[in-house]
Every structure is written in C-alpha cells, then in structure tokens.
Amino acid sequence: GLLIIPLMIPVLAQGMLRDGVSTWVPTYLTETFILSPDFAVGISVLLPVMNLAAPYTAHFLYRKFFHNELITAALFFALTTLFSLAFLLWGSSNVWVGILLFAIITTCMEAANTLLVTILPLRFARFGKPASMSGFMNFLTYAGSAISTFGVGALVEHFGWGIALPVWCALAGIGFLFCLLMRGLTTRIG
C-alpha cells in the first residue's frame, strides 16, 4: 500500500513531461522562432511518429539488459534530464535543434510511460491487481498531463519560457531520483 505512494511521483512526472511538452511544442516554436502557427503545428505532428520507437526500445532494454522496470525508467528519466539541459543551453539557438530535442524528450518519456504504466503493473498479478494498477498509473499519467497543460501555461504567461524549461528539467531529475529510490520495489512485489 504505502510503497505505491513514492511510485506515484515518477508516474506523474512522466505524464507532465510526455504530454505537457507535446502540448506546448507548437506554442514554444511559434513564440521563440516566430514561425507560423500552421508550420509549428505541422512540425509537432512529427513528434508522435518519432515516439513510435519508444515502447519497443523500452521493452528491449528492459528484457535484454536491466530486468527491472524502474531502473530502465530511471535511464529514460536520466536521458530526459540530460536532453532537457541541452535544450536549456541550445534549444532556442536553432528551430531544428529545438525540434530534435523535443522529439528525444517526448520519446524518452513515452518509453518511461510504457515501463511504468504497462509493464510494472504486471508485477501486481500475484495480488490479483495488474489491471487496477495499470488503470491507476494511467490515471496518474493523465493527471500529470492536465497539471502540466495548465501549469506550463500559467508559468509561461507570468514568467516566460525561461522558467518552464528548468521546471521540465527538474521534473525529469525528480523522476530519475524516485525511480532509483524505488528500484527495489520490483523484487518486493514480484
């Protein structure tokens, strides 16, 4: 029961990053690079296409190397942290660099989503709760998405993009930390 509470944090974080970043890509591109909204939206449609590789990559790394959903998710949070830092440094220098970094960040969070919402709940089968856990994790993902969609808008409106980007980086770091802290959970539950 109580073991699940710290696990909620990386699930919320990946929802905030995966969906929150995707939601705000067109606005960021339009405001930062003075692009037409049509072009910015068109470019952002490419993100889900790139994200298609995420579930396969996550499953491969999990099965072949890590055998632990939380350690594998920690890897994707670490990569998101690194690429978010790169975004802070170079994301506004060139539209294509920004788009590439957005694509990497959302792909990494799509991979974390696969691990935390689809694979990890299977460990609760011995308690007869894999579907309940998957549903709960999915709920947390969309709660994170809703928080991010509203929260990023409020942050940008009051403080500009200069605050939203470090918040994304911090969320990735928090997700990484909690995945590492909770990595032993998988051996305790199944």
PDB file of C-alpha atoms in Angstrom:
ATOM      1  CA  GLY A   1       0.000   0.000   0.000  1.00  0.00           C
ATOM      2  CA  LEU A   2       2.383   2.711   1.229  1.00  0.00           C
ATOM      3  CA  LEU A   3       5.081   1.536  -1.191  1.00  0.00           C
ATOM      4  CA  ILE A   4       2.941   2.833  -4.023  1.00  0.00           C
ATOM      5  CA  ILE A   5       2.983   6.464  -2.821  1.00  0.00           C
ATOM      6  CA  PRO A   6       6.620   7.242  -3.817  1.00  0.00           C
ATOM      7  CA  LEU A   7       5.998   5.429  -7.105  1.00  0.00           C
ATOM      8  CA  MET A   8       3.283   7.958  -7.927  1.00  0.00           C
ATOM      9  CA  ILE A   9       5.855  10.733  -8.293  1.00  0.00           C
ATOM     10  CA  PRO A  10       7.740   9.450 -11.377  1.00  0.00           C
ATOM     11  CA  VAL A  11       4.438   8.424 -12.978  1.00  0.00           C
ATOM     12  CA  LEU A  12       3.078  11.965 -12.522  1.00  0.00           C
ATOM     13  CA  ALA A  13       6.394  13.411 -13.732  1.00  0.00           C
ATOM     14  CA  GLN A  14       6.420  11.376 -16.938  1.00  0.00           C
ATOM     15  CA  GLY A  15       2.809  12.392 -17.629  1.00  0.00           C
ATOM     16  CA  MET A  16       3.720  16.033 -17.096  1.00  0.00           C
ATOM     17  CA  LEU A  17       6.692  15.721 -19.417  1.00  0.00           C
ATOM     18  CA  ARG A  18       5.316  13.399 -22.080  1.00  0.00           C
ATOM     19  CA  ASP A  19       2.010  15.140 -22.679  1.00  0.00           C
ATOM     20  CA  GLY A  20       2.875  18.550 -21.277  1.00  0.00           C
ATOM     21  CA  VAL A  21       5.870  19.052 -23.528  1.00  0.00           C
ATOM     22  CA  SER A  22       3.980  17.768 -26.579  1.00  0.00           C
ATOM     23  CA  THR A  23       1.080  20.130 -25.860  1.00  0.00           C
ATOM     24  CA  TRP A  24       3.312  23.193 -25.660  1.00  0.00           C
ATOM     25  CA  VAL A  25       5.676  22.473 -28.587  1.00  0.00           C
ATOM     26  CA  PRO A  26       3.662  24.482 -31.180  1.00  0.00           C
ATOM     27  CA  THR A  27       3.375  27.494 -28.860  1.00  0.00           C
ATOM     28  CA  TYR A  28       7.065  27.393 -27.969  1.00  0.00           C
ATOM     29  CA  LEU A  29       8.098  27.131 -31.628  1.00  0.00           C
ATOM     30  CA  THR A  30       5.741  29.931 -32.666  1.00  0.00           C
ATOM     31  CA  GLU A  31       6.838  32.306 -29.903  1.00  0.00           C
ATOM     32  CA  THR A  32      10.568  31.511 -29.911  1.00  0.00           C
ATOM     33  CA  PHE A  33      11.240  31.237 -33.629  1.00  0.00           C
ATOM     34  CA  ILE A  34       8.404  33.432 -34.948  1.00  0.00           C
ATOM     35  CA  LEU A  35       7.084  30.562 -37.021  1.00  0.00           C
ATOM     36  CA  SER A  36       3.627  30.446 -38.493  1.00  0.00           C
ATOM     37  CA  PRO A  37       1.225  28.513 -36.260  1.00  0.00           C
ATOM     38  CA  ASP A  38       0.467  26.150 -39.166  1.00  0.00           C
ATOM     39  CA  PHE A  39       4.136  25.247 -39.567  1.00  0.00           C
ATOM     40  CA  ALA A  40       4.626  24.818 -35.811  1.00  0.00           C
ATOM     41  CA  VAL A  41       1.601  22.521 -35.536  1.00  0.00           C
ATOM     42  CA  GLY A  42       2.741  20.584 -38.609  1.00  0.00           C
ATOM     43  CA  ILE A  43       6.167  20.027 -37.082  1.00  0.00           C
ATOM     44  CA  SER A  44       4.649  18.942 -33.767  1.00  0.00           C
ATOM     45  CA  VAL A  45       2.688  16.234 -35.604  1.00  0.00           C
ATOM     46  CA  LEU A  46       6.044  14.580 -36.301  1.00  0.00           C
ATOM     47  CA  LEU A  47       6.694  14.022 -32.572  1.00  0.00           C
ATOM     48  CA  PRO A  48       4.234  11.125 -32.179  1.00  0.00           C
ATOM     49  CA  VAL A  49       5.752   9.485 -35.265  1.00  0.00           C
ATOM     50  CA  MET A  50       9.190   9.586 -33.635  1.00  0.00           C
ATOM     51  CA  ASN A  51       7.662   8.414 -30.344  1.00  0.00           C
ATOM     52  CA  LEU A  52       6.573   5.154 -32.020  1.00  0.00           C
ATOM     53  CA  ALA A  53      10.025   3.685 -31.352  1.00  0.00           C
ATOM     54  CA  ALA A  54       9.722   4.278 -27.602  1.00  0.00           C
ATOM     55  CA  PRO A  55       7.700   1.221 -26.481  1.00  0.00           C
ATOM     56  CA  TYR A  56       9.926  -1.126 -28.491  1.00  0.00           C
ATOM     57  CA  THR A  57      13.129   0.474 -27.212  1.00  0.00           C
ATOM     58  CA  ALA A  58      11.877   0.408 -23.606  1.00  0.00           C
ATOM     59  CA  HIS A  59      10.826  -3.231 -23.821  1.00  0.00           C
ATOM     60  CA  PHE A  60      14.100  -4.254 -25.500  1.00  0.00           C
ATOM     61  CA  LEU A  61      16.305  -2.547 -22.878  1.00  0.00           C
ATOM     62  CA  TYR A  62      14.171  -3.923 -20.064  1.00  0.00           C
ATOM     63  CA  ARG A  63      14.276  -7.537 -21.323  1.00  0.00           C
ATOM     64  CA  LYS A  64      17.852  -7.582 -22.627  1.00  0.00           C
ATOM     65  CA  PHE A  65      19.802  -5.565 -20.042  1.00  0.00           C
ATOM     66  CA  PHE A  66      18.043  -4.270 -16.929  1.00  0.00           C
ATOM     67  CA  HIS A  67      15.239  -6.722 -16.000  1.00  0.00           C
ATOM     68  CA  ASN A  68      13.844  -4.016 -13.733  1.00  0.00           C
ATOM     69  CA  GLU A  69      11.182  -1.584 -14.907  1.00  0.00           C
ATOM     70  CA  LEU A  70      12.218   1.173 -12.507  1.00  0.00           C
ATOM     71  CA  ILE A  71      15.921   1.034 -13.365  1.00  0.00           C
ATOM     72  CA  THR A  72      15.038   1.086 -17.066  1.00  0.00           C
ATOM     73  CA  ALA A  73      12.643   4.009 -16.491  1.00  0.00           C
ATOM     74  CA  ALA A  74      15.416   5.751 -14.497  1.00  0.00           C
ATOM     75  CA  LEU A  75      17.616   5.535 -17.614  1.00  0.00           C
ATOM     76  CA  PHE A  76      14.954   7.298 -19.671  1.00  0.00           C
ATOM     77  CA  PHE A  77      14.476   9.955 -16.982  1.00  0.00           C
ATOM     78  CA  ALA A  78      18.273  10.466 -16.894  1.00  0.00           C
ATOM     79  CA  LEU A  79      18.334  10.891 -20.678  1.00  0.00           C
ATOM     80  CA  THR A  80      15.408  13.317 -20.432  1.00  0.00           C
ATOM     81  CA  THR A  81      17.292  15.298 -17.785  1.00  0.00           C
ATOM     82  CA  LEU A  82      20.392  15.477 -19.998  1.00  0.00           C
ATOM     83  CA  PHE A  83      18.459  16.442 -23.116  1.00  0.00           C
ATOM     84  CA  SER A  84      16.416  18.987 -21.138  1.00  0.00           C
ATOM     85  CA  LEU A  85      19.693  20.564 -20.002  1.00  0.00           C
ATOM     86  CA  ALA A  86      20.840  20.547 -23.633  1.00  0.00           C
ATOM     87  CA  PHE A  87      17.553  22.210 -24.530  1.00  0.00           C
ATOM     88  CA  LEU A  88      18.178  24.918 -21.924  1.00  0.00           C
ATOM     89  CA  LEU A  89      21.579  25.583 -23.482  1.00  0.00           C
ATOM     90  CA  TRP A  90      20.888  25.176 -27.204  1.00  0.00           C
ATOM     91  CA  GLY A  91      17.154  24.654 -27.770  1.00  0.00           C
ATOM     92  CA  SER A  92      16.443  28.232 -28.728  1.00  0.00           C
ATOM     93  CA  SER A  93      19.505  28.578 -30.968  1.00  0.00           C
ATOM     94  CA  ASN A  94      18.008  26.787 -33.967  1.00  0.00           C
ATOM     95  CA  VAL A  95      14.487  25.596 -34.719  1.00  0.00           C
ATOM     96  CA  TRP A  96      15.674  22.157 -35.882  1.00  0.00           C
ATOM     97  CA  VAL A  97      17.829  21.651 -32.786  1.00  0.00           C
ATOM     98  CA  GLY A  98      14.799  22.563 -30.659  1.00  0.00           C
ATOM     99  CA  ILE A  99      12.541  20.154 -32.548  1.00  0.00           C
ATOM    100  CA  LEU A 100      15.093  17.326 -32.312  1.00  0.00           C
ATOM    101  CA  LEU A 101      15.481  17.843 -28.553  1.00  0.00           C
ATOM    102  CA  PHE A 102      11.697  17.976 -28.069  1.00  0.00           C
ATOM    103  CA  ALA A 103      11.428  14.707 -30.019  1.00  0.00           C
ATOM    104  CA  ILE A 104      14.078  12.996 -27.884  1.00  0.00           C
ATOM    105  CA  ILE A 105      12.497  14.214 -24.629  1.00  0.00           C
ATOM    106  CA  THR A 106       8.985  13.076 -25.556  1.00  0.00           C
ATOM    107  CA  THR A 107      10.283   9.742 -26.895  1.00  0.00           C
ATOM    108  CA  CYS A 108      12.137   9.074 -23.642  1.00  0.00           C
ATOM    109  CA  MET A 109       9.003   9.870 -21.649  1.00  0.00           C
ATOM    110  CA  GLU A 110       6.902   7.656 -23.899  1.00  0.00           C
ATOM    111  CA  ALA A 111       9.376   4.863 -23.089  1.00  0.00           C
ATOM    112  CA  ALA A 112       9.078   5.592 -19.344  1.00  0.00           C
ATOM    113  CA  ASN A 113       5.301   5.500 -19.750  1.00  0.00           C
ATOM    114  CA  THR A 114       5.487   2.033 -21.306  1.00  0.00           C
ATOM    115  CA  LEU A 115       7.549   0.775 -18.385  1.00  0.00           C
ATOM    116  CA  LEU A 116       5.564   2.405 -15.577  1.00  0.00           C
ATOM    117  CA  VAL A 117       2.018   2.075 -16.896  1.00  0.00           C
ATOM    118  CA  THR A 118       2.155  -1.142 -18.919  1.00  0.00           C
ATOM    119  CA  ILE A 119       4.981  -3.405 -17.719  1.00  0.00           C
ATOM    120  CA  LEU A 120       5.340  -2.575 -13.990  1.00  0.00           C
ATOM    121  CA  PRO A 121       1.652  -3.248 -13.160  1.00  0.00           C
ATOM    122  CA  LEU A 122       2.108  -6.854 -14.347  1.00  0.00           C
ATOM    123  CA  ARG A 123       4.134  -7.445 -11.182  1.00  0.00           C
ATOM    124  CA  PHE A 124       0.922  -6.965  -9.194  1.00  0.00           C
ATOM    125  CA  ALA A 125      -0.582 -10.124 -10.749  1.00  0.00           C
ATOM    126  CA  ARG A 126       0.235 -12.143  -7.639  1.00  0.00           C
ATOM    127  CA  PHE A 127      -2.104  -9.827  -5.730  1.00  0.00           C
ATOM    128  CA  GLY A 128      -4.737 -10.029  -8.473  1.00  0.00           C
ATOM    129  CA  LYS A 129      -4.288  -6.309  -9.206  1.00  0.00           C
ATOM    130  CA  PRO A 130      -2.445  -5.790 -12.520  1.00  0.00           C
ATOM    131  CA  ALA A 131      -5.418  -4.134 -14.247  1.00  0.00           C
ATOM    132  CA  SER A 132      -6.172  -1.949 -11.223  1.00  0.00           C
ATOM    133  CA  MET A 133      -2.542  -0.837 -11.004  1.00  0.00           C
ATOM    134  CA  SER A 134      -2.343  -0.154 -14.733  1.00  0.00           C
ATOM    135  CA  GLY A 135      -5.537   1.893 -14.554  1.00  0.00           C
ATOM    136  CA  PHE A 136      -4.257   3.821 -11.534  1.00  0.00           C
ATOM    137  CA  MET A 137      -0.900   4.517 -13.218  1.00  0.00           C
ATOM    138  CA  ASN A 138      -2.714   5.637 -16.361  1.00  0.00           C
ATOM    139  CA  PHE A 139      -4.891   7.950 -14.260  1.00  0.00           C
ATOM    140  CA  LEU A 140      -1.750   9.467 -12.703  1.00  0.00           C
ATOM    141  CA  THR A 141      -0.234   9.956 -16.169  1.00  0.00           C
ATOM    142  CA  TYR A 142      -3.256  11.938 -17.335  1.00  0.00           C
ATOM    143  CA  ALA A 143      -3.408  13.850 -14.047  1.00  0.00           C
ATOM    144  CA  GLY A 144       0.212  14.844 -14.691  1.00  0.00           C
ATOM    145  CA  SER A 145      -0.708  15.839 -18.221  1.00  0.00           C
ATOM    146  CA  ALA A 146      -3.568  18.030 -17.005  1.00  0.00           C
ATOM    147  CA  ILE A 147      -1.371  19.658 -14.341  1.00  0.00           C
ATOM    148  CA  SER A 148       1.322  20.349 -16.920  1.00  0.00           C
ATOM    149  CA  THR A 149      -1.037  21.681 -19.559  1.00  0.00           C
ATOM    150  CA  PHE A 150      -2.478  24.216 -17.138  1.00  0.00           C
ATOM    151  CA  GLY A 151       0.706  24.765 -15.105  1.00  0.00           C
ATOM    152  CA  VAL A 152       3.022  25.438 -18.030  1.00  0.00           C
ATOM    153  CA  GLY A 153       0.522  27.907 -19.464  1.00  0.00           C
ATOM    154  CA  ALA A 154       0.381  29.775 -16.147  1.00  0.00           C
ATOM    155  CA  LEU A 155       4.183  29.737 -15.748  1.00  0.00           C
ATOM    156  CA  VAL A 156       4.834  30.967 -19.285  1.00  0.00           C
ATOM    157  CA  GLU A 157       2.169  33.647 -19.016  1.00  0.00           C
ATOM    158  CA  HIS A 158       3.689  35.068 -15.834  1.00  0.00           C
ATOM    159  CA  PHE A 159       7.410  34.321 -16.212  1.00  0.00           C
ATOM    160  CA  GLY A 160       8.073  33.371 -19.848  1.00  0.00           C
ATOM    161  CA  TRP A 161       9.658  30.235 -21.287  1.00  0.00           C
ATOM    162  CA  GLY A 162      12.787  30.808 -19.212  1.00  0.00           C
ATOM    163  CA  ILE A 163      11.028  29.203 -16.202  1.00  0.00           C
ATOM    164  CA  ALA A 164       9.114  26.393 -17.944  1.00  0.00           C
ATOM    165  CA  LEU A 165      12.246  24.784 -19.362  1.00  0.00           C
ATOM    166  CA  PRO A 166      14.066  24.458 -15.989  1.00  0.00           C
ATOM    167  CA  VAL A 167      10.845  23.073 -14.487  1.00  0.00           C
ATOM    168  CA  TRP A 168      10.796  20.343 -17.150  1.00  0.00           C
ATOM    169  CA  CYS A 169      14.438  19.572 -16.394  1.00  0.00           C
ATOM    170  CA  ALA A 170      13.699  19.389 -12.642  1.00  0.00           C
ATOM    171  CA  LEU A 171      10.726  17.074 -13.236  1.00  0.00           C
ATOM    172  CA  ALA A 172      12.953  14.697 -15.201  1.00  0.00           C
ATOM    173  CA  GLY A 173      15.539  14.759 -12.405  1.00  0.00           C
ATOM    174  CA  ILE A 174      12.861  14.059  -9.782  1.00  0.00           C
ATOM    175  CA  GLY A 175      11.519  11.156 -11.873  1.00  0.00           C
ATOM    176  CA  PHE A 176      15.052   9.755 -12.151  1.00  0.00           C
ATOM    177  CA  LEU A 177      15.653  10.047  -8.410  1.00  0.00           C
ATOM    178  CA  PHE A 178      12.389   8.373  -7.403  1.00  0.00           C
ATOM    179  CA  CYS A 179      12.818   5.536  -9.915  1.00  0.00           C
ATOM    180  CA  LEU A 180      16.246   4.826  -8.454  1.00  0.00           C
ATOM    181  CA  LEU A 181      14.955   5.055  -4.880  1.00  0.00           C
ATOM    182  CA  MET A 182      12.080   2.664  -5.664  1.00  0.00           C
ATOM    183  CA  ARG A 183      14.075   0.199  -7.816  1.00  0.00           C
ATOM    184  CA  GLY A 184      13.903  -2.485  -5.088  1.00  0.00           C
ATOM    185  CA  LEU A 185      10.095  -2.427  -5.218  1.00  0.00           C
ATOM    186  CA  THR A 186      10.089  -4.854  -8.135  1.00  0.00           C
ATOM    187  CA  THR A 187      11.792  -7.574  -6.075  1.00  0.00           C
ATOM    188  CA  ARG A 188       9.432  -6.996  -3.144  1.00  0.00           C
ATOM    189  CA  ILE A 189       6.226  -7.305  -5.153  1.00  0.00           C
ATOM    190  CA  GLY A 190       7.076  -9.981  -7.649  1.00  0.00           C
TER     191      GLY A 190
END
